[in-house]
mmCIF file of C-alpha atoms in Angstrom:
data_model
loop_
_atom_site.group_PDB
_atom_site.id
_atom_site.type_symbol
_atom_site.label_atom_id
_atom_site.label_comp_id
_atom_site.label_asym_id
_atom_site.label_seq_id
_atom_site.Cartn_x
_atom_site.Cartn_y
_atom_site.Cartn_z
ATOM 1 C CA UNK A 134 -119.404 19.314 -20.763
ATOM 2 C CA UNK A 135 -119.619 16.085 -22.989
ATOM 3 C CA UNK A 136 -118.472 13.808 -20.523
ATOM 4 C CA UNK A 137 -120.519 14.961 -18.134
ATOM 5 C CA UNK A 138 -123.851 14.736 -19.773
ATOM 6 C CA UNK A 139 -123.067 11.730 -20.713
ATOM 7 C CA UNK A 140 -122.400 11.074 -17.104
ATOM 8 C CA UNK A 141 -125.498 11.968 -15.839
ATOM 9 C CA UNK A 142 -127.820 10.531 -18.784
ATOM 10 C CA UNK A 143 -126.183 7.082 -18.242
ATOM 11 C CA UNK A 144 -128.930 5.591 -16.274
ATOM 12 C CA UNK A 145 -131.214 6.245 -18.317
ATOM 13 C CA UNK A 146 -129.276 5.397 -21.579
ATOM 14 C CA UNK A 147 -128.341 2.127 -20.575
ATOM 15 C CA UNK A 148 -131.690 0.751 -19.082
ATOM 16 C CA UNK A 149 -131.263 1.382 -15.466
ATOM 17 C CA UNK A 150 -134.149 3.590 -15.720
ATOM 18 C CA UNK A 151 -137.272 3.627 -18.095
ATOM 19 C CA UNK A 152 -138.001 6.728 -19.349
ATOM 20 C CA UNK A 153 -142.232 7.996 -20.297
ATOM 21 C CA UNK A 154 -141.356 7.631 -23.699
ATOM 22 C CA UNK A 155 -139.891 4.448 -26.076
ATOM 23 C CA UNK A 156 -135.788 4.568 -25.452
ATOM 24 C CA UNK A 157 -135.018 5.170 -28.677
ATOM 25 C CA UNK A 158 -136.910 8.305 -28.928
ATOM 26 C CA UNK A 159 -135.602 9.167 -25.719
ATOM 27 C CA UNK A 160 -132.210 8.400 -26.573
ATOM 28 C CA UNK A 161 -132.475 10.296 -30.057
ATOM 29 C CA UNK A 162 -134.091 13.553 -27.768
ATOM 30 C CA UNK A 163 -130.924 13.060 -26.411
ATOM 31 C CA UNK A 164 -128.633 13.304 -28.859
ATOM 32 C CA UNK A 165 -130.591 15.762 -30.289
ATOM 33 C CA UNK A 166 -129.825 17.917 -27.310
ATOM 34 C CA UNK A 167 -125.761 17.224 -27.830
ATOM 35 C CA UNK A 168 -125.820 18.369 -30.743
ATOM 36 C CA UNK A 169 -127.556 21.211 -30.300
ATOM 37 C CA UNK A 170 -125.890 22.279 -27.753
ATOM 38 C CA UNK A 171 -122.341 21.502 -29.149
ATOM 39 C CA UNK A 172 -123.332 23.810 -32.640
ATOM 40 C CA UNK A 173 -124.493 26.450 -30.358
ATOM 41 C CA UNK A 174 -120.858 26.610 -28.912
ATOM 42 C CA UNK A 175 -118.703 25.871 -32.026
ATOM 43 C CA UNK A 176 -120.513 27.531 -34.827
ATOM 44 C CA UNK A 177 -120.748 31.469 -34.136
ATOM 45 C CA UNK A 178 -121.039 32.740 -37.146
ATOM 46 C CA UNK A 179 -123.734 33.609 -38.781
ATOM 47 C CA UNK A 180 -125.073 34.507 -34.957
ATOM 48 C CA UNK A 181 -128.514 32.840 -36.099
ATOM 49 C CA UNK A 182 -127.580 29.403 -36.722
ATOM 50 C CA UNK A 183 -125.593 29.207 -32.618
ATOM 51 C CA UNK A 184 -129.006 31.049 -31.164
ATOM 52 C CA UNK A 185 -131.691 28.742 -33.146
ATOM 53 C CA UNK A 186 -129.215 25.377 -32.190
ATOM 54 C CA UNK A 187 -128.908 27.058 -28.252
ATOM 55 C CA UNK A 188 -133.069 27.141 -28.395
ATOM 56 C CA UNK A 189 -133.385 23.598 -29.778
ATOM 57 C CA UNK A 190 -130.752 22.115 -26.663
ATOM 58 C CA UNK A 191 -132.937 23.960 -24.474
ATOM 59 C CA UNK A 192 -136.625 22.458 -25.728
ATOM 60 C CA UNK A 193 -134.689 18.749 -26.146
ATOM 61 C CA UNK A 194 -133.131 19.177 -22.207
ATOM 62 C CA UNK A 195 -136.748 20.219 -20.502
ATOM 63 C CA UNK A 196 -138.475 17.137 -22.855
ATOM 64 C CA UNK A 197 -135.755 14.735 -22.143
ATOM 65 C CA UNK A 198 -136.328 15.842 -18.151
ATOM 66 C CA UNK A 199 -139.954 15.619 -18.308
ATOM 67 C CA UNK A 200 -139.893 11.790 -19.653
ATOM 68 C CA UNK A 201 -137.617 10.488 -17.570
ATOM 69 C CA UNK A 202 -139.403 8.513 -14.483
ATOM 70 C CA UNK A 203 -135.919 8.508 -12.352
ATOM 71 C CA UNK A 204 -134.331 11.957 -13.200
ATOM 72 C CA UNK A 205 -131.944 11.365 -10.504
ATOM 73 C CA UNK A 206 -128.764 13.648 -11.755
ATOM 74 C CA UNK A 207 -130.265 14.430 -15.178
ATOM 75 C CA UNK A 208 -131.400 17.731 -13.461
ATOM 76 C CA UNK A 209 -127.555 18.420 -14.182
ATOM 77 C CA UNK A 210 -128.436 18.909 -17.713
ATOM 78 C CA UNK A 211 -130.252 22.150 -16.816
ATOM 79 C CA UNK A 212 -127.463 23.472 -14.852
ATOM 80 C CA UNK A 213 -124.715 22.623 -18.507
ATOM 81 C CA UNK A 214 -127.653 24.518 -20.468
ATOM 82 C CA UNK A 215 -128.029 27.802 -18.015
ATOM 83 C CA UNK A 216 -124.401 28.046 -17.639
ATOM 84 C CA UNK A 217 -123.607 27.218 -21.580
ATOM 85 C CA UNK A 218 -125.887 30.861 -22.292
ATOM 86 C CA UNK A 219 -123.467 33.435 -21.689
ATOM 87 C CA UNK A 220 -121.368 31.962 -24.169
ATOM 88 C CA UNK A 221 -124.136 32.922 -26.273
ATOM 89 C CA UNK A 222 -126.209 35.810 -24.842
ATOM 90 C CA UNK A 223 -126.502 38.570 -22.605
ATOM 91 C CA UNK A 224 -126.836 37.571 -19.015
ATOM 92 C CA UNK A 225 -130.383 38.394 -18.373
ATOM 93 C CA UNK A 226 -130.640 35.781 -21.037
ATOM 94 C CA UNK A 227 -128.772 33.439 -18.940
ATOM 95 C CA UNK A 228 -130.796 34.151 -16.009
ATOM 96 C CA UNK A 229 -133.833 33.848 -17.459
ATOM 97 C CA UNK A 230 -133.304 29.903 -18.692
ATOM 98 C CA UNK A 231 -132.049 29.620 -14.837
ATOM 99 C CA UNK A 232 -136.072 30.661 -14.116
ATOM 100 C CA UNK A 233 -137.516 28.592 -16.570
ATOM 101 C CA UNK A 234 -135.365 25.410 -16.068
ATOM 102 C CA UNK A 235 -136.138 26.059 -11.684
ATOM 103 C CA UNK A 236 -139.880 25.654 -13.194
ATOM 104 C CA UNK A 237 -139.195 22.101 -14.952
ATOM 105 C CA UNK A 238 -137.401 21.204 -11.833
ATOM 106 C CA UNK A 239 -140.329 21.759 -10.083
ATOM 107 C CA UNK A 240 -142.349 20.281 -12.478
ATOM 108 C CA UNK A 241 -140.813 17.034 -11.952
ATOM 109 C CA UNK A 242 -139.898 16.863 -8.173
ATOM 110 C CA UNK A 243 -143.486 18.171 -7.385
ATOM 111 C CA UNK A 244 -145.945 15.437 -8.467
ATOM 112 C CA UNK A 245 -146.358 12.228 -6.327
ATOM 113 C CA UNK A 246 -143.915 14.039 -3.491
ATOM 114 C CA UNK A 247 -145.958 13.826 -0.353
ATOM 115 C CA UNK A 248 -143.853 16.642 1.789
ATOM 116 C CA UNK A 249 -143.874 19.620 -0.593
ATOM 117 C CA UNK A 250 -140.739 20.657 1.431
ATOM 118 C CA UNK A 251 -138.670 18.295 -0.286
ATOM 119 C CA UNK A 252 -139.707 19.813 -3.918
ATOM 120 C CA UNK A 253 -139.112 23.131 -2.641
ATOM 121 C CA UNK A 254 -135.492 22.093 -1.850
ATOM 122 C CA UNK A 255 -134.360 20.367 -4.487
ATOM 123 C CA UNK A 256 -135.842 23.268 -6.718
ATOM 124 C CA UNK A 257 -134.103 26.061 -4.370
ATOM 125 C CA UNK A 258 -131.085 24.077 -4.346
ATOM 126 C CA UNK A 259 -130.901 23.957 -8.415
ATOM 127 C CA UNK A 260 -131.770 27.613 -8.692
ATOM 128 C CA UNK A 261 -129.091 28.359 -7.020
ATOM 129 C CA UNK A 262 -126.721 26.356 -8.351
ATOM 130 C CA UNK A 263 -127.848 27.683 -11.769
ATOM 131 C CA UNK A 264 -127.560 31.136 -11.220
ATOM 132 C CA UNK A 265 -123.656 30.660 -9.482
ATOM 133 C CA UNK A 266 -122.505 28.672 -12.394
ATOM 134 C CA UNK A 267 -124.298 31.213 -14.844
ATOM 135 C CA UNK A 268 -122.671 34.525 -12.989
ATOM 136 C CA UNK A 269 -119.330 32.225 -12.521
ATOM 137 C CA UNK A 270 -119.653 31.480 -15.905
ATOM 138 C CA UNK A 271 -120.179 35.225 -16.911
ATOM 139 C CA UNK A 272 -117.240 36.502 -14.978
ATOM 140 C CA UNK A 273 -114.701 33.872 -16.385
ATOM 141 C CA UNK A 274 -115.429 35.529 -19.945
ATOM 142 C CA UNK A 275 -115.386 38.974 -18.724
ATOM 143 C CA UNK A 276 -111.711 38.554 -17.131
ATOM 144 C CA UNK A 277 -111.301 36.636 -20.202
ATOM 145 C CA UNK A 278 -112.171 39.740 -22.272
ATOM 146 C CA UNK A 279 -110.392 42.224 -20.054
ATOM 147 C CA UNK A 280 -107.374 39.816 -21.199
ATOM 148 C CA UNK A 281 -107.543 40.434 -24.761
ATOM 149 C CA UNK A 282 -108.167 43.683 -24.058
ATOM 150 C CA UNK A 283 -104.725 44.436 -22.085
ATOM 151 C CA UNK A 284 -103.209 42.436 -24.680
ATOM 152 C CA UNK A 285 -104.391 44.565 -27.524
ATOM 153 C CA UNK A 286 -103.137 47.652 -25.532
ATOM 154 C CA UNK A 287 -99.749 46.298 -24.792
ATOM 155 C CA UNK A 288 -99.492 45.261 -28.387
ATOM 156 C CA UNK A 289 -100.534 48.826 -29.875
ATOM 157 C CA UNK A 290 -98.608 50.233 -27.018
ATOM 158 C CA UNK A 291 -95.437 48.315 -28.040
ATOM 159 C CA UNK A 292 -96.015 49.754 -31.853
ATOM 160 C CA UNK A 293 -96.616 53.183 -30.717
ATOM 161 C CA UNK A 294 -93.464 52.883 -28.813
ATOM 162 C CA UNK A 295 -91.631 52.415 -32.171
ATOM 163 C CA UNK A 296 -93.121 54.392 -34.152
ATOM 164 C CA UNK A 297 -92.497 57.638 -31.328
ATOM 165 C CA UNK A 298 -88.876 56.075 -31.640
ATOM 166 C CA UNK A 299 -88.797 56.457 -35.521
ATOM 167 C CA UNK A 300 -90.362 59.684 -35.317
ATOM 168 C CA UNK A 301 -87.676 60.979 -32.707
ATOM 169 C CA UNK A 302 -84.930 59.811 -35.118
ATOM 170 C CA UNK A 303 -86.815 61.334 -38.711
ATOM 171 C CA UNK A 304 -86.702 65.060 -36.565
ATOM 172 C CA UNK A 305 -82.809 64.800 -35.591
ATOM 173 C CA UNK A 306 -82.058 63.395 -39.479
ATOM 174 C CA UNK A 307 -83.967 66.394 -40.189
ATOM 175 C CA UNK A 308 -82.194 68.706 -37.857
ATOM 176 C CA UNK A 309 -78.522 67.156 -38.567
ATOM 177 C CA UNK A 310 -79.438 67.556 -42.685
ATOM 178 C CA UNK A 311 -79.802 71.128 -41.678
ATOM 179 C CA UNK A 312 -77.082 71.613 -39.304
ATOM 180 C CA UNK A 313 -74.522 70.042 -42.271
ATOM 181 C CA UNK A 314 -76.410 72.838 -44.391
ATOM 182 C CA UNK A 315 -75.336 75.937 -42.146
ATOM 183 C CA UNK A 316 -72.329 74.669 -40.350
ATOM 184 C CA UNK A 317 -69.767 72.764 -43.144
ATOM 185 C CA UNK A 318 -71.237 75.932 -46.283
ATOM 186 C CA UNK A 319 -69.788 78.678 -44.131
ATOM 187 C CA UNK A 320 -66.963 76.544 -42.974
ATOM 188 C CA UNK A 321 -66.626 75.140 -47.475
ATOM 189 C CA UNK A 322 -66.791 78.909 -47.618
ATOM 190 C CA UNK A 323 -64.329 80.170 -45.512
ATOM 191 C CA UNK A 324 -62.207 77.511 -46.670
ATOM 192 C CA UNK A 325 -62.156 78.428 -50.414
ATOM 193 C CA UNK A 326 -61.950 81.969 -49.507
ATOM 194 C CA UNK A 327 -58.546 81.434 -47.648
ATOM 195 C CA UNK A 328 -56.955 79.305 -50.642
ATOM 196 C CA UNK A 329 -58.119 81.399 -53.310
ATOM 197 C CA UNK A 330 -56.644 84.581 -51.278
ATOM 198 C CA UNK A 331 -53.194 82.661 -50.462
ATOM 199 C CA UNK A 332 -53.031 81.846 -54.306
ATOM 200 C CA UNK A 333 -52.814 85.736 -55.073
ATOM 201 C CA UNK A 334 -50.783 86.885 -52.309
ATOM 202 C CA UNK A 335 -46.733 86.462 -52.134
ATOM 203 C CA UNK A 336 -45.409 83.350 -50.052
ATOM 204 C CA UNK A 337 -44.974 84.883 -46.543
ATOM 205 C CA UNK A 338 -48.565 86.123 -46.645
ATOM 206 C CA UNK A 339 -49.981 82.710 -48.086
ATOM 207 C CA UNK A 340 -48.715 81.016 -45.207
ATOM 208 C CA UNK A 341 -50.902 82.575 -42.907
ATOM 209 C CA UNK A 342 -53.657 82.221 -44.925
ATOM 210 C CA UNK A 343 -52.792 78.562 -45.144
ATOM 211 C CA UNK A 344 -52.343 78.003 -41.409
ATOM 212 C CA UNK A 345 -55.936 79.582 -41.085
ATOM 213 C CA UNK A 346 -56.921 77.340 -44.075
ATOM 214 C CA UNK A 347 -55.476 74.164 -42.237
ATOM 215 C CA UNK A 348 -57.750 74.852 -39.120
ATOM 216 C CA UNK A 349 -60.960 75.251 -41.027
ATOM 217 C CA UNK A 350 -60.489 71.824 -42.528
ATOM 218 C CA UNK A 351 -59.526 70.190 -39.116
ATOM 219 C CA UNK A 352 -62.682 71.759 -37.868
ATOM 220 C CA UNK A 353 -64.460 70.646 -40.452
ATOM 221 C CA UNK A 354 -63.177 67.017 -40.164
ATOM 222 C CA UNK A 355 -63.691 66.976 -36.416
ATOM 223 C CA UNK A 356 -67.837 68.496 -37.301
ATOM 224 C CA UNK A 357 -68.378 65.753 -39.884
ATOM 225 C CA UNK A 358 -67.270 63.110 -37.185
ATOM 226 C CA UNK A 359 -69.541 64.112 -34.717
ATOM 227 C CA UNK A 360 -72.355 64.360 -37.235
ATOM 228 C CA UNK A 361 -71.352 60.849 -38.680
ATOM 229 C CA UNK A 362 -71.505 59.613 -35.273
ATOM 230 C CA UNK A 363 -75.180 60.927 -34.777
ATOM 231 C CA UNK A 364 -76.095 59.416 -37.840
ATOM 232 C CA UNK A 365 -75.026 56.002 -36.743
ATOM 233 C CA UNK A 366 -78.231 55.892 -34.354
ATOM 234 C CA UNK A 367 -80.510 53.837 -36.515
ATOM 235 C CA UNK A 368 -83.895 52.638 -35.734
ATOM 236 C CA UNK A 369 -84.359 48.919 -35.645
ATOM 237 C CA UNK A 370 -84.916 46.520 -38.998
ATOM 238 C CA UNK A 371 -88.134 45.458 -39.568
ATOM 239 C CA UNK A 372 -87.912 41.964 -37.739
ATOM 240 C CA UNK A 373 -86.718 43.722 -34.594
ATOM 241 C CA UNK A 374 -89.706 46.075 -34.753
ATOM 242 C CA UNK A 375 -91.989 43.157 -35.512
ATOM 243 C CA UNK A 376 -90.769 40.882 -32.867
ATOM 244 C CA UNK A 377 -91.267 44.010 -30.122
ATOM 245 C CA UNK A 378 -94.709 43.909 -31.300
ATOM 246 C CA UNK A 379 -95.555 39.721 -31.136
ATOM 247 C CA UNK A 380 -93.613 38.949 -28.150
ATOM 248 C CA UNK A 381 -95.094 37.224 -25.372
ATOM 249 C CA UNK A 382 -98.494 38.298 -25.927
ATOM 250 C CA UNK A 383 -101.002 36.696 -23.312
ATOM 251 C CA UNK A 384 -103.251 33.995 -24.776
ATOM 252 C CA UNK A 385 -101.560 34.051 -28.212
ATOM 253 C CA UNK A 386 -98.668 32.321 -29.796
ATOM 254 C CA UNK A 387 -97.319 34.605 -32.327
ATOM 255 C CA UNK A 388 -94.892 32.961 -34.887
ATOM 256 C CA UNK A 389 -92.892 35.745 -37.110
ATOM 257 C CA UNK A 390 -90.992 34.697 -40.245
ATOM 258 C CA UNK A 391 -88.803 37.991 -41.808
ATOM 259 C CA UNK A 392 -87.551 36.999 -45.250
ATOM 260 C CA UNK A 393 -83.463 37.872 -44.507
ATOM 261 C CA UNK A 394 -83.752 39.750 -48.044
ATOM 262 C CA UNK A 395 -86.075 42.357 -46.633
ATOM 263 C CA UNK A 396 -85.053 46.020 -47.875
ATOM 264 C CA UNK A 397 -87.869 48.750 -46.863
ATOM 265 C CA UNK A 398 -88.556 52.464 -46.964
ATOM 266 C CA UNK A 399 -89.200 54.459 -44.186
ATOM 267 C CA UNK A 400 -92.767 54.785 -44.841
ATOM 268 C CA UNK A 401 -94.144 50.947 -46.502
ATOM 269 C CA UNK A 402 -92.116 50.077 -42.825
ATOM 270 C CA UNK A 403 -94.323 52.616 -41.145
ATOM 271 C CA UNK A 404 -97.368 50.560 -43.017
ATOM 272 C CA UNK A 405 -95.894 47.229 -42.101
ATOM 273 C CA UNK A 406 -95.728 48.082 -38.280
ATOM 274 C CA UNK A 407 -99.227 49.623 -38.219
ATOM 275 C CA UNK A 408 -100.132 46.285 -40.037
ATOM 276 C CA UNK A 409 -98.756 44.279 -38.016
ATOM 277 C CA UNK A 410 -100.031 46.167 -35.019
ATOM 278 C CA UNK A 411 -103.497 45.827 -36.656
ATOM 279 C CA UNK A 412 -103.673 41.973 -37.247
ATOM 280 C CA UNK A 413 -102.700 41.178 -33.936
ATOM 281 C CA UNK A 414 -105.130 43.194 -32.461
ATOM 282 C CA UNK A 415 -107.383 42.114 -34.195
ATOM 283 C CA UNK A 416 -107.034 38.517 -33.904
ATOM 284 C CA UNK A 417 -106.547 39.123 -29.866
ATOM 285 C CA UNK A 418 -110.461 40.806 -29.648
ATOM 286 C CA UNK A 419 -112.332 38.684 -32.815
ATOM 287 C CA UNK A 420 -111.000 35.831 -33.708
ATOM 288 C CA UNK A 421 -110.635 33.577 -30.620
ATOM 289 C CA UNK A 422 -107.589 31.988 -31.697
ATOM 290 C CA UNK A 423 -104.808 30.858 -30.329
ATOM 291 C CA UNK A 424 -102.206 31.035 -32.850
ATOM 292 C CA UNK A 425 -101.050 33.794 -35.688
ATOM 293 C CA UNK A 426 -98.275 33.367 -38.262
ATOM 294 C CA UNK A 427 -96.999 36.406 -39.563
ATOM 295 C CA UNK A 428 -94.700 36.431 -42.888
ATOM 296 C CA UNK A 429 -92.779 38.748 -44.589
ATOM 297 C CA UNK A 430 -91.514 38.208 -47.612
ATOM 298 C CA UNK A 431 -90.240 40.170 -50.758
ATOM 299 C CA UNK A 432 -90.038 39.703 -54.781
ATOM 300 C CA UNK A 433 -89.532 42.223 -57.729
ATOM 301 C CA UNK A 434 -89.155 45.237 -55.085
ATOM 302 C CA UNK A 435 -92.451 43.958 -53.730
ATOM 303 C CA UNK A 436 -92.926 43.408 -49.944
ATOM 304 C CA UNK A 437 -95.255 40.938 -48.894
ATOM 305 C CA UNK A 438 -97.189 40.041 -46.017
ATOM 306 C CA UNK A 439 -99.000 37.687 -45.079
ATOM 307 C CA UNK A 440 -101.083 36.822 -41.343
ATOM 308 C CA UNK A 441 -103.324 33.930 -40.749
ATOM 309 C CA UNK A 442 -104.939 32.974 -37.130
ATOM 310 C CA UNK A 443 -106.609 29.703 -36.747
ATOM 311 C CA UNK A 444 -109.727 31.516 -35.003
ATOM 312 C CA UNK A 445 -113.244 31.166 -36.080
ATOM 313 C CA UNK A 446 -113.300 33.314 -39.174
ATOM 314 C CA UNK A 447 -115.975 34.640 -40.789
ATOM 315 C CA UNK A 448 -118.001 33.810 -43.968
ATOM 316 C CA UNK A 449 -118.418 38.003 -44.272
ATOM 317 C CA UNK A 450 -115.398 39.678 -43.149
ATOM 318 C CA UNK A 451 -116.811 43.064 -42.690
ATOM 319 C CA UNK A 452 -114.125 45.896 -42.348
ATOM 320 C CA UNK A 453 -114.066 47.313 -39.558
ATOM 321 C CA UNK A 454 -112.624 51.176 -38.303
ATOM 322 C CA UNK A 455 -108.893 49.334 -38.130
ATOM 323 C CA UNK A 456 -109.051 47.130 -41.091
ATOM 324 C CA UNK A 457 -110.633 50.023 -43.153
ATOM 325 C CA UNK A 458 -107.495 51.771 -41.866
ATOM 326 C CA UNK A 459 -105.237 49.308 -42.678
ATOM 327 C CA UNK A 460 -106.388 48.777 -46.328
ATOM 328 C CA UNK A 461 -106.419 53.039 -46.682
ATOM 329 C CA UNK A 462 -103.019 53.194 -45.666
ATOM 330 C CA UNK A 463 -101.256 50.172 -47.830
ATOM 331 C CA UNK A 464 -103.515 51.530 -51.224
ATOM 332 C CA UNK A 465 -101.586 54.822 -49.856
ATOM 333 C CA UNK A 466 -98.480 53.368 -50.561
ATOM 334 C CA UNK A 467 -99.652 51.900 -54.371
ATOM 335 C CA UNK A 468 -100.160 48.563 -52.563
ATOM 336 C CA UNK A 469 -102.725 46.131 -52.282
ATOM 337 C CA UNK A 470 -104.617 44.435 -49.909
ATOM 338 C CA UNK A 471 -106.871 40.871 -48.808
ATOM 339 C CA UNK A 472 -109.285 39.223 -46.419
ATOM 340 C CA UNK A 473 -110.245 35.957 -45.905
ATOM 341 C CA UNK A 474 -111.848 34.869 -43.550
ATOM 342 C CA UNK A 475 -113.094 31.509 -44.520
ATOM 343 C CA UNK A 476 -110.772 28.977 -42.750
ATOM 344 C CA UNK A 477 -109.529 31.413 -39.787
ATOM 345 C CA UNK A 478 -108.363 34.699 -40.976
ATOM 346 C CA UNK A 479 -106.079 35.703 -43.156
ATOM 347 C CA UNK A 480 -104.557 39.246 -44.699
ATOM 348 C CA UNK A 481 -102.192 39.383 -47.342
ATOM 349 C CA UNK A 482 -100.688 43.157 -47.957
ATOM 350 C CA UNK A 483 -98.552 44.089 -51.181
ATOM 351 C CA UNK A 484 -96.370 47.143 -50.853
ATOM 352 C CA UNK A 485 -93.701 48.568 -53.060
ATOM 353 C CA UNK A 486 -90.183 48.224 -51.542
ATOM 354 C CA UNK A 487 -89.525 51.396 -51.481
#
């Protein structure tokens, strides 16, 4: 966008034509509208300060037209402004500085043209070519949007996933607890019943209850096998979980750092997933960045972690529905819990270990 208003503005700049007003002014009006419109791009929050700097490029662009005798391809400049909107506003918006810049167009083709059909094509022509680069424009950042969006779903997806998992694996601890309750007291039972009887009884009657004795506790050896062997099924550590969540996801690059010291409870590594899940979504539909470090770390039976994008941040981080969430459900836990979003965005989350 730089290079090419430059581009077009050479002429101009450089004295091969004389603009209506002194060069200087014409060449500060310029400038003027650079910067505008470069602050109106790069500085989004707070919203005011991009919209006031987007209404100054446009006001500098039609003034800068209007004064310069050989406009030539300045008219380009309207077309960068129109498109440069959506960024900003609503398309109506968009389409509305289309209108208005078609009417400096005119403005300047018209006078001193004697066949008005030339005006009226050269105006046509830049209407149109303002309101395809405006609706281009527009549909780049809605499949841009729909994106993050499908991002955000494959990376709560992904966490949902794991959590099902560690659900599925809570309810058969649960069941197997129980099963190790009925099954090995009535076999413990049976067992001690068949000794104590064999100790009262004379030797050729002990022996039977001894043989009888001798298969309960096989049986019971071969039923706490199997049960140890169900038991071995273990959900994942918390760097495998994490790294299910952050891998490959579109349009981010997601660096995870696990502190190899890491020992967690079943429920802060419930929170940490949901946080994790949370950040990442988070950065994916606000923060327009394209990287994320995520750290985990611990220290005195304290688990930290710690996220930072290198998006646009915000001077007022405002908590929304999942952050509000997120901070509920580590103070849960006797944890705590902080934003910044002054240089990107960054959370830090204490939770004890266990």
């Amino acid at each position: 966008m730089l290079v090419v208003s430059v581009g077009v503005a050479a002429p101009t700049l450089f004295g091969a034509g004389d603009p209506a007003i002194p060069r200087g002014w014409w060449i500060a009006l310029f400038a003027l509208f650079l910067t505008a419109l470069l602050t109106a791009t790069m500085v989004r929050s707070p919203a005011i300060v991009g919209h006031g700097a987007y209404a100054v490029a446009v006001v500098s662009v039609w003034v800068a037209v209007l004064t310069a005798r050989n406009t030539g391809l300045l008219l380009i400049l309207l077309v960068v402004t129109a498109a440069t909107s959506v960024y900003l506003f609503p398309l109506w918006v968009g389409l509305t500085v289309a209108v208005l810049n078609t009417a400096v167009v005119l403005a300047v083709t018209l006078p001193g043209s004697a066949n008005p059909t030339e005006p009226a094509l050269v105006t046509g022509f830049y209407l149109l070519i303002q309101v395809a680069t405006v609706l281009s424009s527009a549909t780049l950042i809605r499949e841009r949007r729909m994106r993050r969006e499908l991002a955000a779903a494959h990376v709560e997806l992904q966490a949902a996933s794991i959590l099902l998992s560690e659900s599925a694996r809570t309810a058969e601890r649960l069941r197997i607890s129980r099963d190790l309750h009925d099954l090995l007291g009535h076999q413990l039972t049976l067992l001690t019943l068949e000794l104590e009887t064999a100790r009262h009884v004379d030797a050729i009657a002990a022996r039977a209850h001894l043989d009888r004795a001798d298969r309960v506790a096989r049986d019971l050896l071969r039923d706490v096998r199997a049960t140890v062997g169900q038991l071995r099924t273990e959900a994942p550590d918390l760097e495998t979980a994490l790294r299910q969540i952050t891998a490959a996801v579109p349009g981010l690059a997601v660096s995870l750092a696990v502190s190899p010291g890491v020992r967690i409870g079943e429920e802060q590594r419930v929170a940490l997933i949901r946080a994790a899940q949370e950040i990442v979504t988070n950065t994916l539909r606000h923060a327009e960045a394209t990287k994320l470090r995520i750290e985990v770390t611990s220290e005195d039976d304290v688990i930290t972690l710690r996220a930072e994008d290198d998006g646009c941040g915000t001077a007022d981080v405002v908590l929304g529905n999942g952050l509000s969430g997120l901070r509920e459900r580590v103070v849960a836990l006797g944890g705590e819990i902080a934003f910044d979003g002054r240089a990107g965005f960054a959370v830090v989350a204490r939770v004890p270990a266990t």
